[in-house]
XYZ file of C-alpha atoms in Angstrom:
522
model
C -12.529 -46.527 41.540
C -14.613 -44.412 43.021
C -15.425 -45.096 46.630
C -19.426 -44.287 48.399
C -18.935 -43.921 52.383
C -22.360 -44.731 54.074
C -22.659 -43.068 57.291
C -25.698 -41.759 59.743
C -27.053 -38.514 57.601
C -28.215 -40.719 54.808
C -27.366 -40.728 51.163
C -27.427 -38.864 47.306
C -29.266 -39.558 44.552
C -25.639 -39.220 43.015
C -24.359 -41.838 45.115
C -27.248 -44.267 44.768
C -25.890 -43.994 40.303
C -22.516 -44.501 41.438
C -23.152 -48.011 43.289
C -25.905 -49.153 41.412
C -24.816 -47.767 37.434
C -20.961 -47.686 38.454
C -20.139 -50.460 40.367
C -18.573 -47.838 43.000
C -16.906 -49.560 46.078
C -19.058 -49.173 49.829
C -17.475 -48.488 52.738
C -18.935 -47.270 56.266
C -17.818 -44.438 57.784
C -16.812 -44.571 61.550
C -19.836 -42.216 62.445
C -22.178 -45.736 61.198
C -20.512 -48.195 63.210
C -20.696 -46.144 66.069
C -24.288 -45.684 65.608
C -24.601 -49.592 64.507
C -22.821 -49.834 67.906
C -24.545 -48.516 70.518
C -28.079 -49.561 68.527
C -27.148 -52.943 69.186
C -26.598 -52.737 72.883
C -30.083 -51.537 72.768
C -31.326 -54.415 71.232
C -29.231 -56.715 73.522
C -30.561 -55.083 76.949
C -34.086 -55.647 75.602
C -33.500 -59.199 74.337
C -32.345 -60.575 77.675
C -35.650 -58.616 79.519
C -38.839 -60.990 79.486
C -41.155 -58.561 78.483
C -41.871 -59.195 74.851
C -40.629 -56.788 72.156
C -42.311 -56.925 68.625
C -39.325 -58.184 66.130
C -36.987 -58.937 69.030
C -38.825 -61.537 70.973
C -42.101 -62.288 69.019
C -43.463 -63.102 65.646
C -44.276 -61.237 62.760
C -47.342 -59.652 61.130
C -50.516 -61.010 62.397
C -47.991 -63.297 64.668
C -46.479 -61.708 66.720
C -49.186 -62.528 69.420
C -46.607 -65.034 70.423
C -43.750 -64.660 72.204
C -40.382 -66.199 71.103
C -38.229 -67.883 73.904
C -34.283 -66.942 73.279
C -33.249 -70.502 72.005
C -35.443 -70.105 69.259
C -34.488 -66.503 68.343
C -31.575 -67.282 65.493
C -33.966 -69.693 64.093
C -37.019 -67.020 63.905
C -34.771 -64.581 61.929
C -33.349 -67.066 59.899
C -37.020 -67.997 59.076
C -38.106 -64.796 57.986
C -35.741 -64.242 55.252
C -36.574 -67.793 53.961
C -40.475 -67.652 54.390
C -40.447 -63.790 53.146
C -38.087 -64.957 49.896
C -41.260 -65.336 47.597
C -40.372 -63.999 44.564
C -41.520 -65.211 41.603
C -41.011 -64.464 37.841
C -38.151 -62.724 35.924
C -35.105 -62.396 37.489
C -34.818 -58.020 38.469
C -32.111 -55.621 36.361
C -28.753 -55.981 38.211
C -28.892 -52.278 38.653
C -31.906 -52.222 40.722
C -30.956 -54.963 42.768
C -27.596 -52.991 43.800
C -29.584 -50.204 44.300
C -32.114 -52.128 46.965
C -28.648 -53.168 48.913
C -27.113 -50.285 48.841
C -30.314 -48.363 50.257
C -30.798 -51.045 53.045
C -27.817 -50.498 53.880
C -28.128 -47.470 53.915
C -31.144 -47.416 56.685
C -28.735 -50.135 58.102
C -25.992 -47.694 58.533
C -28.038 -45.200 60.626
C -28.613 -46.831 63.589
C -32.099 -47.366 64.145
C -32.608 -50.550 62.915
C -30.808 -52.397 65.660
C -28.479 -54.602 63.365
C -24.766 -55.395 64.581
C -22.133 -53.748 62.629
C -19.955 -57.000 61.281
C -23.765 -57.346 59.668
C -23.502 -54.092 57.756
C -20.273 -54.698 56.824
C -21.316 -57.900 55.073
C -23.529 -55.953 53.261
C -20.943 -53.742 52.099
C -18.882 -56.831 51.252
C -21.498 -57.998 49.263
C -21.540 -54.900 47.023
C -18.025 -54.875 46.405
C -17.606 -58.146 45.429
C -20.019 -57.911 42.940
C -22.617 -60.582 43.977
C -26.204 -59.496 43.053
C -28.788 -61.772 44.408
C -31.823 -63.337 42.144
C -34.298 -61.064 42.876
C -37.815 -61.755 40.861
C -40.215 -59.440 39.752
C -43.377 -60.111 41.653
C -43.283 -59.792 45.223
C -43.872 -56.779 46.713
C -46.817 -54.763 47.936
C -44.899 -52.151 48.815
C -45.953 -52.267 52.457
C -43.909 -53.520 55.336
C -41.761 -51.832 52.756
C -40.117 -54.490 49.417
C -40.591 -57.836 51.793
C -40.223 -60.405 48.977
C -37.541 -58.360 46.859
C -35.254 -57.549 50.349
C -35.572 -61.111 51.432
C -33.638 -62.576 48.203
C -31.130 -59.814 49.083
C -30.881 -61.108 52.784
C -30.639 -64.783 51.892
C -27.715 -64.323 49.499
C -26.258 -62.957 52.922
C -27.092 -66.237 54.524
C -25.289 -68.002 51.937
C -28.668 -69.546 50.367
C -30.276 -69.266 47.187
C -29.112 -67.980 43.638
C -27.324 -65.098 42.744
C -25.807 -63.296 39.891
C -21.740 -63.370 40.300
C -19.256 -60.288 38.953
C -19.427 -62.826 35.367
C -22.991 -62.461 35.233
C -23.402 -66.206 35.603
C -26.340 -67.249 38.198
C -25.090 -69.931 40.789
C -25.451 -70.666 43.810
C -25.211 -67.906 46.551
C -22.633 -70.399 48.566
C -20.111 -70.894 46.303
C -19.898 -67.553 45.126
C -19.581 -66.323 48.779
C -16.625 -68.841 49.218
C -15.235 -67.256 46.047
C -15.327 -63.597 47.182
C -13.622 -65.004 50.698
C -17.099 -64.380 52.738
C -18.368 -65.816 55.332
C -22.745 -66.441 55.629
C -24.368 -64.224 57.862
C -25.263 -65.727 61.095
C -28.507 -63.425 62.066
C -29.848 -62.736 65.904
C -32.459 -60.677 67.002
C -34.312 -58.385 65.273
C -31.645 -58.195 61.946
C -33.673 -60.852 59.808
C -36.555 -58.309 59.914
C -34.130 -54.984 59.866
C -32.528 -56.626 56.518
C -36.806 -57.305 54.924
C -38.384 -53.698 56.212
C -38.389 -50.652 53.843
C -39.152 -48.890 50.566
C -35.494 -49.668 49.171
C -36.382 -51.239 45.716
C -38.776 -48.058 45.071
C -37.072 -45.973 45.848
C -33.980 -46.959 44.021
C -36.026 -47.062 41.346
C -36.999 -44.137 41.280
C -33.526 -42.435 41.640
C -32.870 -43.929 38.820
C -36.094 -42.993 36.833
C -35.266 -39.362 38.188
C -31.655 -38.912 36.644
C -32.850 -40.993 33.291
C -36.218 -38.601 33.051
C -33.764 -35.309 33.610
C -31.948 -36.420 30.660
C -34.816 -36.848 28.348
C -36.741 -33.878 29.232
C -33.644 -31.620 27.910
C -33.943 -34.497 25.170
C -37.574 -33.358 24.079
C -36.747 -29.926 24.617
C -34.254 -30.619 21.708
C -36.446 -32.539 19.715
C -39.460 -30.254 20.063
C -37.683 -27.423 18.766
C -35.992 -29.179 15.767
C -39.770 -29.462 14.964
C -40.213 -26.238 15.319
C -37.705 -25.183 12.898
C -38.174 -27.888 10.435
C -41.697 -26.769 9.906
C -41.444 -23.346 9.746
C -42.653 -22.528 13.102
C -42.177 -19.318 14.653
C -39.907 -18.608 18.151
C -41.404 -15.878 19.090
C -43.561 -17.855 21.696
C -40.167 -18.846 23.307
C -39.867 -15.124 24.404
C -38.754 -15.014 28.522
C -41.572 -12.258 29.026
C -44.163 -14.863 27.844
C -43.300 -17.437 30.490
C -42.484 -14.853 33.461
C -46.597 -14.081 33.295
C -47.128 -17.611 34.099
C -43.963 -18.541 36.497
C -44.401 -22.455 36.191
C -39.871 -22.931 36.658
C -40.348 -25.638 34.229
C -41.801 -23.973 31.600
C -39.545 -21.180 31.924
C -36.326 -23.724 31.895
C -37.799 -26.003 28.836
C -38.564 -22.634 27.364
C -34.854 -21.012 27.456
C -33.272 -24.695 25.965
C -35.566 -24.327 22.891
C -34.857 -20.835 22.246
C -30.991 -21.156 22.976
C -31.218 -24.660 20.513
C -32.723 -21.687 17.872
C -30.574 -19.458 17.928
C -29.426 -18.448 14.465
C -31.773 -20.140 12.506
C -32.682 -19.127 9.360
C -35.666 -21.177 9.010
C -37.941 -19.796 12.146
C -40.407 -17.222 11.073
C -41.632 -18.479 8.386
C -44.602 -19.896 9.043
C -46.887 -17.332 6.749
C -44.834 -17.812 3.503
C -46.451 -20.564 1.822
C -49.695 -21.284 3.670
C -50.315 -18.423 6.542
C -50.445 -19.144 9.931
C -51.646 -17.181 12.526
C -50.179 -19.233 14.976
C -48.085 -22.908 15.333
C -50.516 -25.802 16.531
C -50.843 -26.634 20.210
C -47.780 -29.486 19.797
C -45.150 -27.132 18.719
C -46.680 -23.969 20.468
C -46.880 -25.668 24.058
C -44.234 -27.825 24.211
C -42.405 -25.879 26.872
C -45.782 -25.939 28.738
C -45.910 -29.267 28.803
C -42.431 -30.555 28.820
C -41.625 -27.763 31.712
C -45.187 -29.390 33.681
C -42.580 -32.692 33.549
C -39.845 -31.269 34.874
C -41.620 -29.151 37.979
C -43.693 -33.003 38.397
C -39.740 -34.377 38.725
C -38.399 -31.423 41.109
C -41.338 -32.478 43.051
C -40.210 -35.748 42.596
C -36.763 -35.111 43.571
C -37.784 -33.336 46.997
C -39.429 -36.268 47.816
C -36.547 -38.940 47.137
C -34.688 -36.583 49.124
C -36.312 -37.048 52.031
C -37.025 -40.728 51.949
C -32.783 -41.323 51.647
C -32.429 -38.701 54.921
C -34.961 -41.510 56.587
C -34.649 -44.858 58.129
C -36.945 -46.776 57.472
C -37.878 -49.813 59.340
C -40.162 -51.423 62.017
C -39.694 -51.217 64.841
C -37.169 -48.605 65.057
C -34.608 -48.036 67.898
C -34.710 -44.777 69.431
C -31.707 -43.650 71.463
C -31.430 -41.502 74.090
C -28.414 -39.264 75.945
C -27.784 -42.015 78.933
C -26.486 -44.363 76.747
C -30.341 -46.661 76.645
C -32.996 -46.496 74.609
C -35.860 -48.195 73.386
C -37.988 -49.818 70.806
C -40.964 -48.649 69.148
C -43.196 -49.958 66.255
C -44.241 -47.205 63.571
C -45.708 -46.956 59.649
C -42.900 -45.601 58.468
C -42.306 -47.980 56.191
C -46.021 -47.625 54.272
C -44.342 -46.561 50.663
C -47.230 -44.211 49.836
C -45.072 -40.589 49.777
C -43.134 -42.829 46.996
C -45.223 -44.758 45.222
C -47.443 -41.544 44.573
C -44.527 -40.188 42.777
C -43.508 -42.719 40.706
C -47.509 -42.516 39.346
C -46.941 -38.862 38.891
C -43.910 -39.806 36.792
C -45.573 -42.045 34.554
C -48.412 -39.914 34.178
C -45.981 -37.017 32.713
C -44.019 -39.423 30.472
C -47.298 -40.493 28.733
C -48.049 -37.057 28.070
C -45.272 -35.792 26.922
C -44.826 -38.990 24.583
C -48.295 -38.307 23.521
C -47.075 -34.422 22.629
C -44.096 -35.450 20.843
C -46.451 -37.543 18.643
C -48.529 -35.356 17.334
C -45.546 -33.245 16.428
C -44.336 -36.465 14.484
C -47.109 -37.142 12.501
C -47.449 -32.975 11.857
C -43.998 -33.428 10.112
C -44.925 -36.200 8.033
C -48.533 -35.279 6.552
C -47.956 -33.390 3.707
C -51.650 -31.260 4.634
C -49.608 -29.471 7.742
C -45.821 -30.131 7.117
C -45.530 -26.815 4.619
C -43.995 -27.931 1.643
C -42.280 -30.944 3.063
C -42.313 -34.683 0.862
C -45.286 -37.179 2.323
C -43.878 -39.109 5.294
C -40.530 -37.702 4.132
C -40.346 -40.139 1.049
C -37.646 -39.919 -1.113
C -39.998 -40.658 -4.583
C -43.628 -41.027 -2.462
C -45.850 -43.946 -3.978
C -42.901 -45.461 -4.638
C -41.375 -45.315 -1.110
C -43.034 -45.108 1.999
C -40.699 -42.917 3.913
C -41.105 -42.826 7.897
C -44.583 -44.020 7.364
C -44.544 -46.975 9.769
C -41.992 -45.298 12.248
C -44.982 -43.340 13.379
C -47.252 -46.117 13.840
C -44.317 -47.976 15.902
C -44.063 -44.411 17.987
C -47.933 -44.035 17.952
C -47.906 -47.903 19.722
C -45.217 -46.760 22.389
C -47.488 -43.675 23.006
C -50.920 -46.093 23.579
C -48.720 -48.301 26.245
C -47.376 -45.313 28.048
C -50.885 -44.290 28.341
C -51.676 -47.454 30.021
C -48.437 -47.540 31.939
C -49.724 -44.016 33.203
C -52.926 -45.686 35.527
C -51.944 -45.100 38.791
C -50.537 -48.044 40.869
C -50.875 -46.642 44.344
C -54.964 -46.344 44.384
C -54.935 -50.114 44.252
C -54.374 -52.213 47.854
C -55.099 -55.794 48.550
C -54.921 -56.677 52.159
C -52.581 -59.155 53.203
C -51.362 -60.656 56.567
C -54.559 -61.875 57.861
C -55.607 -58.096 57.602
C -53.193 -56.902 59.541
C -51.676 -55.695 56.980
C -54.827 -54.071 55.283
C -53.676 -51.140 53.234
C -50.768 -51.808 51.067
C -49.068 -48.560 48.513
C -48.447 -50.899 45.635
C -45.201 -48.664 45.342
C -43.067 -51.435 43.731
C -45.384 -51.740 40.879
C -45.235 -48.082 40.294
C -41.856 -48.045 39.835
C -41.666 -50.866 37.831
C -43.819 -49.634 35.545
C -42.196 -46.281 35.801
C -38.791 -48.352 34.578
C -41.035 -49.141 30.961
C -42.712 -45.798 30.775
C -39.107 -44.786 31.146
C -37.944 -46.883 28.258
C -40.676 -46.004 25.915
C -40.520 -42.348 26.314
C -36.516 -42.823 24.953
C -37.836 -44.655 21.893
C -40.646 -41.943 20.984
C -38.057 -39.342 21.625
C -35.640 -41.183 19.161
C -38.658 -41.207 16.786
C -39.175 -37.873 16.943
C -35.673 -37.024 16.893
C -35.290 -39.454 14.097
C -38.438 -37.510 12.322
C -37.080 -33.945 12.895
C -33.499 -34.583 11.101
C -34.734 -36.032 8.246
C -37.555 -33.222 7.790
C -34.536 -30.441 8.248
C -32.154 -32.165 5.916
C -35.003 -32.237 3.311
C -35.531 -28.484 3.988
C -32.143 -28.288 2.565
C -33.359 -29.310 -0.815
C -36.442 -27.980 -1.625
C -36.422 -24.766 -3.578
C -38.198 -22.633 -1.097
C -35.989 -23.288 1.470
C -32.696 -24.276 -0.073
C -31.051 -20.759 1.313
C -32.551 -20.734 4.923
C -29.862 -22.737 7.286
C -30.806 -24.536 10.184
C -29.598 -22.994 13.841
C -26.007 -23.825 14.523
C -27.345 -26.395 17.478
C -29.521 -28.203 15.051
C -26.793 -28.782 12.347
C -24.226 -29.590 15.448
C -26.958 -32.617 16.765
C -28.002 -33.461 12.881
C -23.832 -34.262 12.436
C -23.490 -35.922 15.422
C -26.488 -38.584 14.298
C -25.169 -38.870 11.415
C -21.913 -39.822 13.248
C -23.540 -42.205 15.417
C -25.076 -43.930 12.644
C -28.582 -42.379 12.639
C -28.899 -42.375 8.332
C -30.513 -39.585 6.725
C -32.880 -39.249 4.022
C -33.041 -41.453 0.508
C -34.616 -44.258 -0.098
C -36.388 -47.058 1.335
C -34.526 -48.738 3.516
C -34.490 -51.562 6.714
C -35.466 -48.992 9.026
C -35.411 -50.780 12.275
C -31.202 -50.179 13.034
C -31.615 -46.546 12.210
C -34.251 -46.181 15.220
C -32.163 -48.757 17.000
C -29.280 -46.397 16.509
C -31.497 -43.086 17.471
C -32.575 -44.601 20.699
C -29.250 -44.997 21.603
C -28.024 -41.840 20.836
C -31.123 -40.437 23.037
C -30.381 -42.925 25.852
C -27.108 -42.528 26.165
C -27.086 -38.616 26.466
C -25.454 -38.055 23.169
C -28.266 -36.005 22.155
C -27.667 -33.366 24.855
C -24.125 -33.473 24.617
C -24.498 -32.885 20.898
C -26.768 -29.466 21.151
C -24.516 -28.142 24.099
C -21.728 -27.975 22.127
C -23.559 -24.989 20.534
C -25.482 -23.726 23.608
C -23.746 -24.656 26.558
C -25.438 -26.207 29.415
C -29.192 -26.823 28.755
C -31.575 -27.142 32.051
C-alpha cells in the first residue's frame, strides 16, 4: 500500500487523494517529530511561567480574559473539543473527513502548533486504522478555521463520540479504539485548541474539487467537440493562431484537445451544405473560451491550495528561534478567506460551463438548428419522444448550479460575543462546491449522452451516410457503448443509460477513451 510521510515542508494535492480517496497509510517523518519536539518544550517553559498565554493558560474566544490555573489545564482542553463538537445534521463523506485529519495533521506535523508528538502519532494511528469520526454537516463558519467539523475529529481521539469503523458501521468511538489497539488521547496545554484551529475541511475539499474539476474540463472539451462534429460545425476556429492573439493558457489548452479529438473527421466543414452558415453559434464557437476561462479560474485555484498546504495554520502559533526557546504569538491566519474565495470562483465556472454545454444540448436536439438531424433524436418522432426530457433533467442541473454559483464568502455572521466578528463562510463554499461538482458530471454525461446519439444518427441519414466521424469520436462512442451507455432506437427507460453516462464521465473513462486516439489531452 502506498505509504504518505508527513513531515515539516507541508503536503501535495497528490497526497491529500492518496489518504483521503486511497486509504494510503500516514507515517511522520523524523524531520516532524523533531519539530513536534522542540515545539513542545516551548509550550512547557511557557506553561510553568505565570504570565498568562492565550490557549496555554487562558480561555478561549471572548474568554480568554481569564486565566486558567495548571490543575485545571487538562480539563480546559478536554472541554474545548467537547463544547466545540456542535455539529449537527448529516453525517460528512468519509473522504472529506480523512482529508480534514490528514491536513491537521498535517499543520500538526510542522511544529508550530505546540502539540506533543505521541499526539500526532495518534493521529496518524487514527488514519491507518481506518476510523473516521461522525462529522455533521453544519458547523463551521470557516473562521477560527472548521471549529465544529475538527472537534468531532479530536473527540474520536479522546475516545468519545461516534465514528465510522474500517466496516462502515457507526459505533461508538471507544470500542472501536479498543479494536484498532489505541489508546484515548490524554490532551495538555494548548493541543485541544491546536487539534480545533484551521481551514482543514476546506481546504480538503477543495483538493478534491480541484483534481475532480481537471477531469471534467478535458471531459467538456470532449463533449463540446463531439457537438461540433455532430452538427456540422466547422474547426477552423480551433486554429493555434486564433488563440495565440488572445493568450488566455486555458483557452489555448481546451482549444488544442478539441482540435486533436477532430482530427480526421469527415464530418467538420460542413456547416454551409444544407442550410449556410456563416459561422457556428456562440455554444459551439466559444467553447474553448469558456471551458479554457475554467481551467485558468482552477490554475488559479491550484496556486492557492498550494500555498495554504505549505502553511500552518493555527492560533496561536509557536515561533522558534536558534537558542533552542521561542515563543507564542496569536495571529489571523486561520481566517479561511484566500480559500473560501476560491471555492466561489469554482462554482461560479462550473455553472457556466454547465450552462454552455446546455445550450449545445438543446442545439442538437431542435430540429430548427440541428441540420438535418431527427427531433430530439427520435427514432419515429410523434411517436417517440427521443432525449426530450433528458434536456429538461440537464436544463434543472444547470438552474441549481446557477444557484450553487452565489458566492458563500460575502456572507459573515458574527459569533463569539463579537469577538469573532467577521467569519469567511469557507466551509459552505466548499460544500456547495462538492454539488456544483456533482452536477456539472451529470450535465456533462447529458451532453455526452446527446452528442453520441446525434453522431450515430449522422451515420444514417442520406446526406451524411459517407462522412465518418474523427477516429477519437468513434474510439469514445465504442467505449460507451461498452460501458453500457445504449445508442439510438426507440423509446426506452432512459434513466440507467444517463446513470451509466455519468459514470463513465465520473470515473475518467471518458478521457481515457479519446486518448487512446490523441494521447494525453490538457
Amino acid at each position: 500500500m502506498h505509504t504518505v510521510v508527513v513531515g515539516t515542508s507541508g503536503t501535495s494535492l497528490d497526497d491529500i487523494s492518496a489518504v483521503a480517496r486511497g486509504d494510503a497509510r500516514v507515517e511522520l517523518g523524523s524531520d516532524a517529530r523533531t519539530a513536534l519536539a522542540d515545539a513542545r518544550r516551548v509550550i512547557d517553559d511557557l506553561a510553568a511561567k505565570p504570565e498568562p498565554v492565550y490557549g496555554v493558560s487562558t480561555g478561549f474566544g471572548a474568554l480568554a480574559v481569564r486565566h486558567i490555573s495548571p490543575e485545571l489545564r487538562a480539563r480546559l482542553q478536554r472541554n474545548i473539543v467537547r463544547s466545540h463538537a456542535a455539529g449537527m445534521g448529516p453525517r460528512v463523506e468519509r473522504e472529506v473527513v480523512r482529508a480534514l485529519m490528514f491536513l491537521r495533521l498535517k499543520t500538526v506535523a510542522s511544529g508550530h502548533t505546540g502539540v506533543r508528538p505521541e499526539i500526532a502519532q495518534s493521529m496518524a494511528d487514527l488514519l491507518n486504522a481506518g476510523i473516521t469520526p461522525a462529522v455533521r454537516e453544519h458547523g463551521s463558519l470557516g473562521c477560527s478555521g472548521d471549529l465544529a467539523p475538527l472537534s468531532h475529529c479530536a473527540l474520536t481521539l479522546m475516545g468519545e463520540g461516534d465514528a465510522e469503523g474500517p466496516d462502515g458501521r457507526l459505533r461508538p468511538a471507544a470500542e472501536l479504539l479498543a479494536e484498532a489497539g489505541l489508546e484515548p488521547v490524554e490532551l495538555r496545554e494548548k493541543e485541544g485548541l491546536a487539534l480545533l484551529n484551521g481551514t482543514d475541511g476546506m481546504l480538503g475539499m477543495l483538493a478534491m474539487a480541484i483534481a475532480d474539476l481537471g477531469r471534467l474540463f478535458t471531459s467538456a472539451d470532449i463533449t463540446a467537440a463531439l457537438t461540433l462534429e455532430a452538427l456540422l460545425g466547422t474547426d477552423r476556429v480551433l486554429a493555434p493562431e486564433l488563440h495565440a492573439i488572445r493568450p488566455h493558457p486555458g483557452q489555448a489548452a481546451s482549444a488544442d484537445n478539441m482540435l486533436r479529438l477532430l482530427e480526421g473527421s469527415h464530418l467538420t466543414g460542413h456547416h454551409q451544405d444544407d442550410a449556410p452558415r456563416v459561422q457556428d453559434a456562440y455554444s459551439v464557437r466559444c467553447a474553448p473560451q469558456v471551458t479554457g476561462a475554467g481551467r485558468d479560474t482552477l490554475a488559479h485555484a491550484r496556486t492557492v491550495a498550494e500555498r495554504e498546504l505549505a502553511a500552518a495554520v493555527d492560533n496561536p502559533v509557536v515561533l522558534r528561534d536558534d537558542h533552542g526557546g521561542g515563543r507564542v504569538e496569536s495571529n489571523g491566519n486561520f481566517h479561511g478567506a484566500p480559500v473560501a474565495y476560491v471555492l466561489d470562483f469554482l462554482a461560479i465556472a462550473a455553472a457556466d460551463l454547465a450552462s454552455i454545454a446546455e445550450r449545445r444540448t438543446d442545439r442538437l436536439l431542435d430540429k430548427h438548428r440541428s441540420h438535418g438531424l431527427p427531433p430530439f433524436l427520435a427514432d419515429d418522432p410523434g411517436v417517440d419522444s427521443g432525449l426530450m426530457i433528458a434536456q429538461y433533467t440537464q436544463a434543472s442541473l444547470v438552474s441549481e448550479l446557477k444557484r450553487l454559483a452565489v458566492p458563500a464568502s460575502v456572507d459573515s455572521i458574527p459569533s463569539s460575543a463579537m469577538q469573532e466578528d467577521h467569519v469567511s463562510m469557507g466551509w459552505s463554499a466548499a460544500r456547495k462546491l462538492r454539488t456544483a461538482v456533482e452536477y456539472l458530471t451529470r450535465v456533462v454525461a447529458v451532453e455526452l449522452y446527446t452528442a453520441t446519439r446525434a453522431l450515430e444518427l449522422r451515420a444514417e441519414l442520406p446526406a451524411t451516410r459517407e462522412l465518418r466521424a474523427a477516429p477519437a469520436s468513434r474510439a469514445v462512442l465504442d467505449a460507451a457503448r461498452a460501458a453500457g451507455v445504449a445508442g439510438a432506437g426507440p423509446d426506452r427507460y432512459l434513466s440507467p443509460d444517463l446513470d451509466a453516462a455519468e459514470a463513465f464521465v465520473r470515473d475518467g473513462r471518458l478521457v481515457r477513451a479519446a486518448e487512446t486516439v490523441t494521447g494525453p489531452l490538457a
